[in-house]
Short mmCIF file of C-alpha atoms in Angstrom, two decimals:
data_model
loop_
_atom_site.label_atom_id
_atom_site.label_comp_id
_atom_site.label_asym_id
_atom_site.label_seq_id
_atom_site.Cartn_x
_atom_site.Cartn_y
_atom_site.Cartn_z
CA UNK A 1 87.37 100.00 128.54
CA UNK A 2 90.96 101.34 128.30
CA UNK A 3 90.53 104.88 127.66
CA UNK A 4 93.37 106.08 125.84
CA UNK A 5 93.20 109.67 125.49
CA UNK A 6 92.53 110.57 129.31
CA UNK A 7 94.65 112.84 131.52
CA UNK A 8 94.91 109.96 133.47
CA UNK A 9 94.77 106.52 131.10
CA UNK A 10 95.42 104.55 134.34
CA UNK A 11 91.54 105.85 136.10
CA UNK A 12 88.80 105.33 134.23
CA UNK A 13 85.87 107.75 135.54
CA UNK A 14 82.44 105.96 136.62
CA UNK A 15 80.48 108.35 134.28
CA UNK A 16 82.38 107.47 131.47
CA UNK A 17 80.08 105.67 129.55
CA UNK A 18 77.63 108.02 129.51
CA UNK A 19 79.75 110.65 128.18
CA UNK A 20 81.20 109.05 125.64
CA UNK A 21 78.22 107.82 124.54
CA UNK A 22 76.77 111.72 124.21
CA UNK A 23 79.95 112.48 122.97
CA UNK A 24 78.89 110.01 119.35
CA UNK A 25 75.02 111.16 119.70
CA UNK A 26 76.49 114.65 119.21
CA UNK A 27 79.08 113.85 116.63
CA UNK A 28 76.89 112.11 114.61
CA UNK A 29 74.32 114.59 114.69
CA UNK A 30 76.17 117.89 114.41
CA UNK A 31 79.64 117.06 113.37
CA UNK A 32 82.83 117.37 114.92
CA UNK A 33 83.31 121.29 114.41
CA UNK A 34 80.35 122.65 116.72
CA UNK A 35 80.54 119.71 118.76
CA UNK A 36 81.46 121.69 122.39
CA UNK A 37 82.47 120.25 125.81
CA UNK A 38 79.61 122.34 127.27
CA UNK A 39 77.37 120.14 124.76
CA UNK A 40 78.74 116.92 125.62
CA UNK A 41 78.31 118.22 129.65
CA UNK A 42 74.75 118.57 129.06
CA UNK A 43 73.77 115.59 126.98
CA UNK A 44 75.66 113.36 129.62
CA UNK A 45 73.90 115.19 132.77
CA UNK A 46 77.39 115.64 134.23
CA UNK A 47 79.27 118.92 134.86
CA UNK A 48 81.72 120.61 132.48
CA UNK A 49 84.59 120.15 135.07
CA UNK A 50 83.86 116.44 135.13
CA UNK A 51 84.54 116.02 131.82
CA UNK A 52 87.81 118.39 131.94
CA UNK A 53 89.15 116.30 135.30
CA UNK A 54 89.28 113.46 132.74
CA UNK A 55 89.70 114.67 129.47
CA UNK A 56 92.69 117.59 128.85
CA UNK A 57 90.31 119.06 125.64
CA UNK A 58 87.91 118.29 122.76
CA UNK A 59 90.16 116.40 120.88
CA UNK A 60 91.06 113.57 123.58
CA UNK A 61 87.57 113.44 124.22
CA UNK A 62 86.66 113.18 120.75
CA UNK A 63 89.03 110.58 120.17
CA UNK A 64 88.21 108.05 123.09
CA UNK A 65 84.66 108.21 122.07
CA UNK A 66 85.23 107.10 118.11
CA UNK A 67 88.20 104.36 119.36
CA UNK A 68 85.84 102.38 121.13
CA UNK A 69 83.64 101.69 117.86
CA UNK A 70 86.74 101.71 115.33
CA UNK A 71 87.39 98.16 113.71
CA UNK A 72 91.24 97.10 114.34
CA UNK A 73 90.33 93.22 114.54
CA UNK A 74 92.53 90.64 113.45
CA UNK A 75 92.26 88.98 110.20
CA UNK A 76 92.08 84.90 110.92
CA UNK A 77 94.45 82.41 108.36
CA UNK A 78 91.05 81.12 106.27
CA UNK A 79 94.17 79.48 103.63
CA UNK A 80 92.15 81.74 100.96
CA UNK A 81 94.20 84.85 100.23
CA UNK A 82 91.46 86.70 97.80
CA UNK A 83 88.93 86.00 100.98
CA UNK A 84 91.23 87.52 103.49
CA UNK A 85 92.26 90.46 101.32
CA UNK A 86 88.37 91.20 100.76
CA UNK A 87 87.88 90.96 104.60
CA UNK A 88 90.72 93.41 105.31
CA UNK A 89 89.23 96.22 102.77
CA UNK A 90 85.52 95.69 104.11
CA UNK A 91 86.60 96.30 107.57
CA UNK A 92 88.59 99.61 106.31
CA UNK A 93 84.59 100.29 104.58
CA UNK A 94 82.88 99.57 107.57
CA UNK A 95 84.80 102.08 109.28
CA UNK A 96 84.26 104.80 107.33
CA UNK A 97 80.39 103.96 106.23
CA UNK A 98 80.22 104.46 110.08
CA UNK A 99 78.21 107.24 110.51
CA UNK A 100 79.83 108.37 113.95
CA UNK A 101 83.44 108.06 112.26
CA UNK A 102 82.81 109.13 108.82
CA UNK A 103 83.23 113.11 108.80
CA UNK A 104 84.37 112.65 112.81
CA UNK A 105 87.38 110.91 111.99
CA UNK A 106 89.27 112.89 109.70
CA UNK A 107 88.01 116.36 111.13
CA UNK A 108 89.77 115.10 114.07
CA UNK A 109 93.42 114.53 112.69
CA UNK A 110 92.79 117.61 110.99
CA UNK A 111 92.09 118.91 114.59
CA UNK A 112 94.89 117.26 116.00
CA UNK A 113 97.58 118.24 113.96
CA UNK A 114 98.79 121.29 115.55
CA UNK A 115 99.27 118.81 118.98
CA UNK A 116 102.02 115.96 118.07
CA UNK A 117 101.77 114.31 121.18
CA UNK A 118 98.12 113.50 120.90
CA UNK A 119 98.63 113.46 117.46
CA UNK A 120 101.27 110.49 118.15
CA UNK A 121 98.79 108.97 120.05
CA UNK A 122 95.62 109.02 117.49
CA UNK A 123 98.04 107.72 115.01
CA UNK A 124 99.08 104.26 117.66
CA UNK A 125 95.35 104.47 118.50
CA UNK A 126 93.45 104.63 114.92
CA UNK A 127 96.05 103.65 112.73
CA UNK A 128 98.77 101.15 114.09
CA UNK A 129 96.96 98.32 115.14
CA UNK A 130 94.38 98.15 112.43
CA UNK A 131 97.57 98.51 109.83
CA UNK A 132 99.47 95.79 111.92
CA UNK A 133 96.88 93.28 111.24
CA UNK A 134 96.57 93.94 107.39
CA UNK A 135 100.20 93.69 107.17
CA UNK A 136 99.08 90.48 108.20
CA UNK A 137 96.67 89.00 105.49
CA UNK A 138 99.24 90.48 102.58
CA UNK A 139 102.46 88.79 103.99
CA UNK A 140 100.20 85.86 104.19
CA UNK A 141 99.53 86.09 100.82
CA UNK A 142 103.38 87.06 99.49
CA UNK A 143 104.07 83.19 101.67
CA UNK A 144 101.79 81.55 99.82
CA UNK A 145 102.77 82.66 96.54
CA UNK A 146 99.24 84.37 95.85
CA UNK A 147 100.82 88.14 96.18
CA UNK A 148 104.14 89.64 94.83
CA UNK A 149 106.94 88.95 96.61
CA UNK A 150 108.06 92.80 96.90
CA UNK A 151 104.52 94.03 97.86
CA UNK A 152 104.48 97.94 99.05
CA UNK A 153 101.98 96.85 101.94
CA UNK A 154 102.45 100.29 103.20
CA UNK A 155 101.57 101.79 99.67
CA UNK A 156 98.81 98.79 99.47
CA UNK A 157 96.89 100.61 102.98
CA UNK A 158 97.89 104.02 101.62
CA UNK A 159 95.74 103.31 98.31
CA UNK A 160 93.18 101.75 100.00
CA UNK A 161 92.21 103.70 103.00
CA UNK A 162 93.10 106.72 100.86
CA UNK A 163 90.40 105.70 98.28
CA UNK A 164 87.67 104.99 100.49
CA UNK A 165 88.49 108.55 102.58
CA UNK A 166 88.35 110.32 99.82
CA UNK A 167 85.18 108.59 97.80
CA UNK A 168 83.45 109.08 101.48
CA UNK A 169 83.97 112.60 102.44
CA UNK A 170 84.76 114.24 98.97
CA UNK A 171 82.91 112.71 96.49
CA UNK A 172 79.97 111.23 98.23
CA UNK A 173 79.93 108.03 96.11
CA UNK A 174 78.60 104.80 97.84
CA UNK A 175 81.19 102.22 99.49
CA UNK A 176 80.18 99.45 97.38
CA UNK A 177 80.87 96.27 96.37
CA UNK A 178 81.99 97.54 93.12
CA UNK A 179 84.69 99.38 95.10
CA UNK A 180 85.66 96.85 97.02
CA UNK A 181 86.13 94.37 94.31
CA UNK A 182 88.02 96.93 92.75
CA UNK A 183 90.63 97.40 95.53
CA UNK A 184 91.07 93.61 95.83
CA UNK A 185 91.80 93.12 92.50
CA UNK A 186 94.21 95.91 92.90
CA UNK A 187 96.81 93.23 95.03
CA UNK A 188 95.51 90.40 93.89
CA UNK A 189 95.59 90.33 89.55
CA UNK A 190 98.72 91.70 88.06
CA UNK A 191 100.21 94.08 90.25
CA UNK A 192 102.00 96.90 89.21
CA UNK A 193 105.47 98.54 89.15
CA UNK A 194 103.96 101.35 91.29
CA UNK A 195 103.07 98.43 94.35
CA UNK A 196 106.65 97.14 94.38
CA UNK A 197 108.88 97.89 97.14
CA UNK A 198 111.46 98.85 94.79
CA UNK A 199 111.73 102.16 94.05
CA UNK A 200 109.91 103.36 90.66
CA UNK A 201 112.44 105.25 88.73
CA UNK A 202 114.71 101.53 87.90
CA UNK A 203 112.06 100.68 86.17
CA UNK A 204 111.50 102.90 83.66
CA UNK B 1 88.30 137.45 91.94
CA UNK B 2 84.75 135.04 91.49
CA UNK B 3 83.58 134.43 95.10
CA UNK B 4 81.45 131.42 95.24
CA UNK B 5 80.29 130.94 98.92
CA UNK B 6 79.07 134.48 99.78
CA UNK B 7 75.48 135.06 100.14
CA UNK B 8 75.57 136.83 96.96
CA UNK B 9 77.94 135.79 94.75
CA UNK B 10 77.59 138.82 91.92
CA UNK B 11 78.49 141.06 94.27
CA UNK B 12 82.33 141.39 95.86
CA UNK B 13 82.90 143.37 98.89
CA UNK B 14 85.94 145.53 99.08
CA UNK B 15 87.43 144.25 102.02
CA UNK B 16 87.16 140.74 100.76
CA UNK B 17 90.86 140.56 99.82
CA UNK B 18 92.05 141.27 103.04
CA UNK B 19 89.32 138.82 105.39
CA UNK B 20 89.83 136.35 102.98
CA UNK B 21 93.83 137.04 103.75
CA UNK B 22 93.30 137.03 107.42
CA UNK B 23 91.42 133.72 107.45
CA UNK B 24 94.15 131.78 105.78
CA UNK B 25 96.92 132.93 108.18
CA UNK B 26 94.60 132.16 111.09
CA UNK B 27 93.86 128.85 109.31
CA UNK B 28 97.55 127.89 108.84
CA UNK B 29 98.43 128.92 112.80
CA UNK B 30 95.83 127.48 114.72
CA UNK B 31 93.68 124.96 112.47
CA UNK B 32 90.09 124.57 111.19
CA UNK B 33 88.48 123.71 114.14
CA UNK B 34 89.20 126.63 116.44
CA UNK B 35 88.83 129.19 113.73
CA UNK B 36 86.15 131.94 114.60
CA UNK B 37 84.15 134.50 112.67
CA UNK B 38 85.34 136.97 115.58
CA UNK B 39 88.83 135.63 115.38
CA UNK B 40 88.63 136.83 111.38
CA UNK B 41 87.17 140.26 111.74
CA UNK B 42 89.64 141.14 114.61
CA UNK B 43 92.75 139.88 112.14
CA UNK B 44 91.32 141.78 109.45
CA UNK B 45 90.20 145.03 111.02
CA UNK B 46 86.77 144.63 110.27
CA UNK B 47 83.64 143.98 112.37
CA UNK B 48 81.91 140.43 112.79
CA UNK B 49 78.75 142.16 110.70
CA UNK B 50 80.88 143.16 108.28
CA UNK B 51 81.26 139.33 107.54
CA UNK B 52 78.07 138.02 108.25
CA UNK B 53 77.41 140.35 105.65
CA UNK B 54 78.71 138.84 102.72
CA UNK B 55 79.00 135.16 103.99
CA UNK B 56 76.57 133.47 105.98
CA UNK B 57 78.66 131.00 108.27
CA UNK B 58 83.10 130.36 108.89
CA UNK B 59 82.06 127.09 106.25
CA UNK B 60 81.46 129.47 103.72
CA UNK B 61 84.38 132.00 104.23
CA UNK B 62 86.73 129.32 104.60
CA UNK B 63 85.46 127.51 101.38
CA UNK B 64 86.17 130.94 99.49
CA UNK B 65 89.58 131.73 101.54
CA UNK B 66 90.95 127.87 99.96
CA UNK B 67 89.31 128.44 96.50
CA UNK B 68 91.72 131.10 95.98
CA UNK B 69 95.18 128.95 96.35
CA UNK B 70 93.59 125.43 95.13
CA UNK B 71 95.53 124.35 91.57
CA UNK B 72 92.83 123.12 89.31
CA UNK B 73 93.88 124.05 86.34
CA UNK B 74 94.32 122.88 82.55
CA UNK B 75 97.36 120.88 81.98
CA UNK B 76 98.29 121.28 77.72
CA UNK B 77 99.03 118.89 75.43
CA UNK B 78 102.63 118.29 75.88
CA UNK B 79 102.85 115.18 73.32
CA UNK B 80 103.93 112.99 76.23
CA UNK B 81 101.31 110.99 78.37
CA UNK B 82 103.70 109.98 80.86
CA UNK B 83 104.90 113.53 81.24
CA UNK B 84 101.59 114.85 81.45
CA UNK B 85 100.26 112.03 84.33
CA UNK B 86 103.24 113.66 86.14
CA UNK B 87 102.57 117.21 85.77
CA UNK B 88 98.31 115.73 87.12
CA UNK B 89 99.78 113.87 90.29
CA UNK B 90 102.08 116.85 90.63
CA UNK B 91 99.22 119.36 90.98
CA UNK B 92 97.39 117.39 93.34
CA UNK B 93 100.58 117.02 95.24
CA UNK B 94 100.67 120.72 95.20
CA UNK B 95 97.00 121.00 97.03
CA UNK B 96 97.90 118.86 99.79
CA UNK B 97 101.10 120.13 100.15
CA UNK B 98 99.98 123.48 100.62
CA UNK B 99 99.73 124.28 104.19
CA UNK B 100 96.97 126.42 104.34
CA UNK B 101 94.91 123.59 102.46
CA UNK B 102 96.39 120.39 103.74
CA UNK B 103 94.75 120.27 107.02
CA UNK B 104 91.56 122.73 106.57
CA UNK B 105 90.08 121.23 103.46
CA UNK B 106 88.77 117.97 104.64
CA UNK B 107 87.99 119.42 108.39
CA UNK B 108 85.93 121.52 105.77
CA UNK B 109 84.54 118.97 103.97
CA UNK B 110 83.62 117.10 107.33
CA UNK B 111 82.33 120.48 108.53
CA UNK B 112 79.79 120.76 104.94
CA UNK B 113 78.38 117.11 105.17
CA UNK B 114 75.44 118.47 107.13
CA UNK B 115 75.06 121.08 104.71
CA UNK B 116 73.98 119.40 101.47
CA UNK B 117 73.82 122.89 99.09
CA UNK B 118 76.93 124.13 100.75
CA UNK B 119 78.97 120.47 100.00
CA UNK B 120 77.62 120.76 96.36
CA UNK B 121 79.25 124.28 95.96
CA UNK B 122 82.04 122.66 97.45
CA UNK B 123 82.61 119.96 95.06
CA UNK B 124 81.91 122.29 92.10
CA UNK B 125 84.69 124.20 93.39
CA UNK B 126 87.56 122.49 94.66
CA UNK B 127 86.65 118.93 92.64
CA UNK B 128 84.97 118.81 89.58
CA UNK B 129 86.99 121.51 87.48
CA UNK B 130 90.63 119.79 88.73
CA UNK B 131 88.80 116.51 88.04
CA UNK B 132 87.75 117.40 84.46
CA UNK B 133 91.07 118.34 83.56
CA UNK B 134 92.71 115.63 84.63
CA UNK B 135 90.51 113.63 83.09
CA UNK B 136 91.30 115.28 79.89
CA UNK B 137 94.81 114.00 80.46
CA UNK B 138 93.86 110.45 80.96
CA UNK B 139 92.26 110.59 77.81
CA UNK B 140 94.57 111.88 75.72
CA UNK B 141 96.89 108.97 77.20
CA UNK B 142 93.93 106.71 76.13
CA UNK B 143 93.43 107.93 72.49
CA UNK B 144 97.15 107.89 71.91
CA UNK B 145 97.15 104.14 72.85
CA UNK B 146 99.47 105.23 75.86
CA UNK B 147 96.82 103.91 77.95
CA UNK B 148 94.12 101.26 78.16
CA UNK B 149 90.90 102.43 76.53
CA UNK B 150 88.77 101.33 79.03
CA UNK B 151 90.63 103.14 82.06
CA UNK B 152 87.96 103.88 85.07
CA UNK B 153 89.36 107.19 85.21
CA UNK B 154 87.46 108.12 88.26
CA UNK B 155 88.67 105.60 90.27
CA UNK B 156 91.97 106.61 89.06
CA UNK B 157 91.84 109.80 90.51
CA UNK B 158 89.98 108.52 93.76
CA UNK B 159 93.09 106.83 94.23
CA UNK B 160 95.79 109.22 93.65
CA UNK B 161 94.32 112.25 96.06
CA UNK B 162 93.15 109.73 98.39
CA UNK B 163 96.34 108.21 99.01
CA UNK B 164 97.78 111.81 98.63
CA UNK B 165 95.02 112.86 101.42
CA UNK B 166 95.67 110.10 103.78
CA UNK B 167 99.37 109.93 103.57
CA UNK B 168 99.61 114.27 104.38
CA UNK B 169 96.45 113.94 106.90
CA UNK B 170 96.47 110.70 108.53
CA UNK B 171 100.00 109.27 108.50
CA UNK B 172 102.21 112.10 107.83
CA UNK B 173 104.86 110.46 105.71
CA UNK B 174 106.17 112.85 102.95
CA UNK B 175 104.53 113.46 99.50
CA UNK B 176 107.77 112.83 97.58
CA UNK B 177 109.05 112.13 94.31
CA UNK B 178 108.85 108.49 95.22
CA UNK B 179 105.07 108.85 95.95
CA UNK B 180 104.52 110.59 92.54
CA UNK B 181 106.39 108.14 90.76
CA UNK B 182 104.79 105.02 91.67
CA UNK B 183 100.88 106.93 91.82
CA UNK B 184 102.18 107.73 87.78
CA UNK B 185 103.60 103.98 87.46
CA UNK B 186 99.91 102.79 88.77
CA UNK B 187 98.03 104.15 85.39
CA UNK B 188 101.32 104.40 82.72
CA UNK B 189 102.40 100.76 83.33
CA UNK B 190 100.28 97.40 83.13
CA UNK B 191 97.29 98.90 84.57
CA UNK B 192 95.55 96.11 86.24
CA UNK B 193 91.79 94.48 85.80
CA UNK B 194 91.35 96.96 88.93
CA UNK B 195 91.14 100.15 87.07
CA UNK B 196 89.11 98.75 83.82
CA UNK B 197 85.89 100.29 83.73
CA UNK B 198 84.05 96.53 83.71
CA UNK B 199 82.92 94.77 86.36
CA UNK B 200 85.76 93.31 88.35
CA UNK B 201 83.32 90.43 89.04
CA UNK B 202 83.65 89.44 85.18
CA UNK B 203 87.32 89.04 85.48
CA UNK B 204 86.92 85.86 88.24
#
């Protein structure tokens, strides 16, 4: 199941499952900031010092339960750029319309910022692979000739995962198809100046 | 010095200033998430009922603690859209700069979803007065002809502080000049079928 946020990634504990399964019941029913070990140790019918043997604090704990149901998958060559752009911003949706990850998600880096090293590791966990394979789909389309040739993919994710963060936990506005669209058509009609990798001030 | 999360908010208790004080240095050395009610009142000098008191759980106190160092405020009529797009990227730059609010305001935000009456205070307070005065902005670029009349100017500003947001929370790469510039470059120069307030459907 390739735990990655254990004391000891190598082992994976029999009773795993079950914890990390209470571990999402709780999250998703009373947030990440009263969410307790001592909690989790109940709901899983396993002692606290199970959990501890395994896990070095909340965080890690936190974090191996939400990257088992986060959506990193790779994007397949369909030879339709528009297509593949739409699946790679409806898979950053579907990851925030999760309930369990929603508020869970960025309470946690919030949580984990004072701790680089785990921090380093949410960031490979969450972040780097799903990125990876989006880098895919756009350099896909900048080959083909359907995308800029100077495309700020890094920007591109920035804007995009920023957006549906912020419409999601601030604003509370539904992660529609309208707002999908929307951040398609952001890459795919007329890009900017601001999405080019050169830098913004020569063009002015 | 307009509290808006105590339990009454026409009243203001004289040691407000210095709990509210307290809870921002305890916020800016050890996080959101570990932040206690007891942990306040010892910083402060005060005792836990002293608190309870006046604010009815750490949500609320935090909420007030941020309120009082979050920029939201007019930006004038400087005769110069592009100059004044700035100066409304700049200030939101400013919020999640700030490292008392960088980290602690969405752990807050995650912390309010289960609260629905506390999340509306929220938004009243740390959204819709910066929003409405950026927005003011964006249409003063509009009437001038600056920028395209029928600007989603929502979306506009779901995408600046969310890619503002997720840059400072989730990847950690700087919010620089370079940032600005191109989030400034993404409204003042050929604003894509993206950010038009129709349909992007209509547009295929």
């Amino acid at each position: 199941m390739g735990l990655a946020f254990t004391s000891d990634p190598a082992a994976t504990p029999r009773s795993a499952p079950k914890i990390l399964d209470a571990t999402r019941d709780l999250l998703a029913a009373q947030g990440y900031s009263t969410l307790t070990i001592e909690g989790v140790a109940a709901a899983a019918g396993v002692g606290k010092s199970t959990i501890y043997r395994w896990w070095p604090n909340k965080e890690a704990l936190v974090a191996d339960a939400l990257a088992e149901v986060f959506r990193a998958e790779e994007i397949p060559d369909r030879g339709d750029t528009r297509a593949e752009v739409r699946e790679a911003v409806d898979m950053t949706i579907r990851n925030y319309a999760n309930e369990d990850l929603a508020a869970s998600l960025p309470a946690l880096a919030a949580g984990l910022l004072p701790h680089p090293e785990l921090m380093a590791r949410f960031r490979e966990t969450f972040l780097r692979r799903k990125r990876q394979n989006i880098d895919v789909v756009l350099r896909r389309g900048m080959e083909r000739g359907d995308l800029p040739p100077d495309l700020d993919t890094e920007l591109v994710q920035d804007l995009w995962a920023g957006a549906i963060l912020y419409r999601r936990l601030m604003i509370g506005s539904p992660l529609d198809d309208d707002l999908a669209e929307r951040l398609v058509e952001l890459v795919t009609h007329s890009p900017t100046a601001a999405l080019s990798r050169r830098p913004p001030a020569s063009s002015d």
